[in-house]
XYZ file of C-alpha atoms in Angstrom:
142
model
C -70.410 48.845 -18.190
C -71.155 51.112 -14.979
C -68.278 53.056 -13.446
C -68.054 50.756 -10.685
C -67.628 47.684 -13.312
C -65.055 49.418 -14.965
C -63.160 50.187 -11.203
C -63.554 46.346 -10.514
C -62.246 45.545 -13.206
C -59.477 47.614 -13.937
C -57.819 45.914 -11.093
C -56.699 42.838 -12.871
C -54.411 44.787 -15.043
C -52.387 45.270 -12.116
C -49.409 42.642 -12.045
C -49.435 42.179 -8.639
C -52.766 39.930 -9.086
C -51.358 37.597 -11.335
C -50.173 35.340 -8.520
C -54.133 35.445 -7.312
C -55.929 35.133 -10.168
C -53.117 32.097 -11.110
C -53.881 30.532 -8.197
C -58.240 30.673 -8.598
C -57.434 29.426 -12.071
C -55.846 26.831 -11.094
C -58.336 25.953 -7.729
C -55.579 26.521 -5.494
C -57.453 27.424 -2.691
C -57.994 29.173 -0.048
C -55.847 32.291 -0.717
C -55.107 34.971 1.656
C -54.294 37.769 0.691
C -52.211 40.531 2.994
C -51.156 43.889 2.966
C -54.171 45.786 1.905
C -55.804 48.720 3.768
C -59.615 49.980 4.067
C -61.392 49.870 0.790
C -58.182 48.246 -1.415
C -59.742 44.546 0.512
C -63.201 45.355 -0.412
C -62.058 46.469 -3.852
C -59.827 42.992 -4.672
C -63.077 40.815 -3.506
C -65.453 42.582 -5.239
C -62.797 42.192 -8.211
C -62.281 38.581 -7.655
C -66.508 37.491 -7.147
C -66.730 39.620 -10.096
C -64.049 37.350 -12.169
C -65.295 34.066 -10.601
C -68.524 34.576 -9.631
C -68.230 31.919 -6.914
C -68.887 32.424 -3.142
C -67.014 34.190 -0.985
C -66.186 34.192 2.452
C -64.317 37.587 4.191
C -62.628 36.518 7.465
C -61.783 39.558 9.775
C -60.312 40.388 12.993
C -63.527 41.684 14.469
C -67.274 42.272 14.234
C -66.424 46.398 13.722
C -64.071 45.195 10.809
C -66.742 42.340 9.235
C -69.533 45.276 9.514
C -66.869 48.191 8.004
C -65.545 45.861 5.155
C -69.439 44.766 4.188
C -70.559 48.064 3.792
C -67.609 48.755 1.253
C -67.902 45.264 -0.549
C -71.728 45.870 -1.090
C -70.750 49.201 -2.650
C -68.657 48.206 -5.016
C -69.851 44.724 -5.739
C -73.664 45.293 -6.036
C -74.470 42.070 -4.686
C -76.251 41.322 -1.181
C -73.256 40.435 1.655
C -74.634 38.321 4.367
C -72.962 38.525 7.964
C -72.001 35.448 10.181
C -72.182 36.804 13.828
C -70.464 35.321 16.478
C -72.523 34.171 19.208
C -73.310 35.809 22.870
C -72.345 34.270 25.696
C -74.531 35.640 28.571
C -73.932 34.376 31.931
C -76.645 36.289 33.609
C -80.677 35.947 33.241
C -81.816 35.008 30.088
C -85.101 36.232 30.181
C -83.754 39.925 29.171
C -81.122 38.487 26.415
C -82.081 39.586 23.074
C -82.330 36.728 20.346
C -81.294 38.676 17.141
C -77.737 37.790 16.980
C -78.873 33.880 17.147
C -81.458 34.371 14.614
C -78.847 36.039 12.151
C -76.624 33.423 13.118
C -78.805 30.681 12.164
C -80.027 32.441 9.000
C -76.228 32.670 7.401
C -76.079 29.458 8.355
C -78.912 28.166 6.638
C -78.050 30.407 3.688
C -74.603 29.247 3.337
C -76.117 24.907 3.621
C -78.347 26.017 0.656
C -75.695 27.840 -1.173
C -77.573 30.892 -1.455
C -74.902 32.842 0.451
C -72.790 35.148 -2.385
C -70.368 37.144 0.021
C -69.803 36.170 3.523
C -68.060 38.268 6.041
C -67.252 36.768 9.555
C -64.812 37.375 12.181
C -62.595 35.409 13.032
C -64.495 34.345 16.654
C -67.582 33.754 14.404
C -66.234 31.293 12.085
C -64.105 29.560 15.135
C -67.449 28.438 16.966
C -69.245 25.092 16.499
C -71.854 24.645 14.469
C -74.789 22.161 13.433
C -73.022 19.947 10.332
C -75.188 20.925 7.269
C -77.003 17.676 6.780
C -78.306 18.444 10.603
C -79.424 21.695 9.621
C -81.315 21.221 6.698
C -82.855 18.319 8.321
C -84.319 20.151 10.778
C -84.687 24.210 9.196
C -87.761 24.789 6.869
C-alpha cells in the first residue's frame, strides 16, 4: 500500500464518517456532504471511490472550483477525473466561437451514457443545463 492509499484510507477511522459510509452501505443516496475546506473534499471522495469503487459525481459552485477540486482528487485518487463544462452562450458571430468547450461537453456526456466516467466534477450551471436523454445519444454518437 502506497502512501497515498494509506492517507485515503486512514480517513475512515475517523467517527465523523460513520454517518457517510452508513448511509453508502445502506444505498441511501445522494449524500452531501458540508463543511469541508480545499483538499479535506478531495480527500473524503477519493476516500469514498476508494471504499466503493462506484462513480462519482463532484458538484461545485463554479468552473474555477470543478477545475481546483479535480486537480486535488486526481492526486490523491490516481484515477482519471473527467470534467462536465457548462456550455457558452455567445450572442455575437459564430464564425470566431471556439468549439472545445462543446466537444468536452459532449465527450463527458458520452462517457458518462457508457459508464466509462469514474469521477465527475461539474458545476453547478453545468449539470443544470439540458441535455440529449442517453438513449438519444448513443443512438446517434459512434
Amino acid at each position: 500500500m502506497n502512501v497515498i492509499e494509506k492517507l485515503v484510507n486512514a480517513l475512515f477511522e475517523l467517527p465523523e464518517l460513520g454517518v457517510v459510509t452508513d448511509r453508502l452501505k445502506q444505498r441511501r443516496t445522494p449524500i452531501a456532504v458540508g463543511g469541508l475546506t480545499g483538499v479535506n473534499k478531495a480527500h473524503l471522495i477519493a476516500a469514498l471511490r476508494n471504499m466503493t469503487g462506484r462513480p462519482v459525481l463532484i458538484l461545485c459552485a463554479d468552473e474555477a472550483e470543478a477545475l481546483r477540486l479535480s486537480a486535488d482528487v486526481r492526486c490523491l485518487s490516481g484515477e482519471e477525473l473527467l470534467g462536465f463544462p457548462a456550455r457558452e452562450f455567445n450572442f455575437y458571430n459564430v464564425e470566431s466561437v471556439s468549439r472545445a468547450w462543446e466537444h468536452r461537453r459532449m465527450q463527458a456526456l458520452w462517457r458518462l451514457a457508457k459508464g466509462r466516467a469514474p469521477i465527475v466534477a461539474a458545476s453547478v450551471d453545468a449539470a443544470m443545463q439540458r441535455t440529449l436523454d442517453r438513449q438519444a445519444l448513443l443512438g446517434t454518437a459512434f
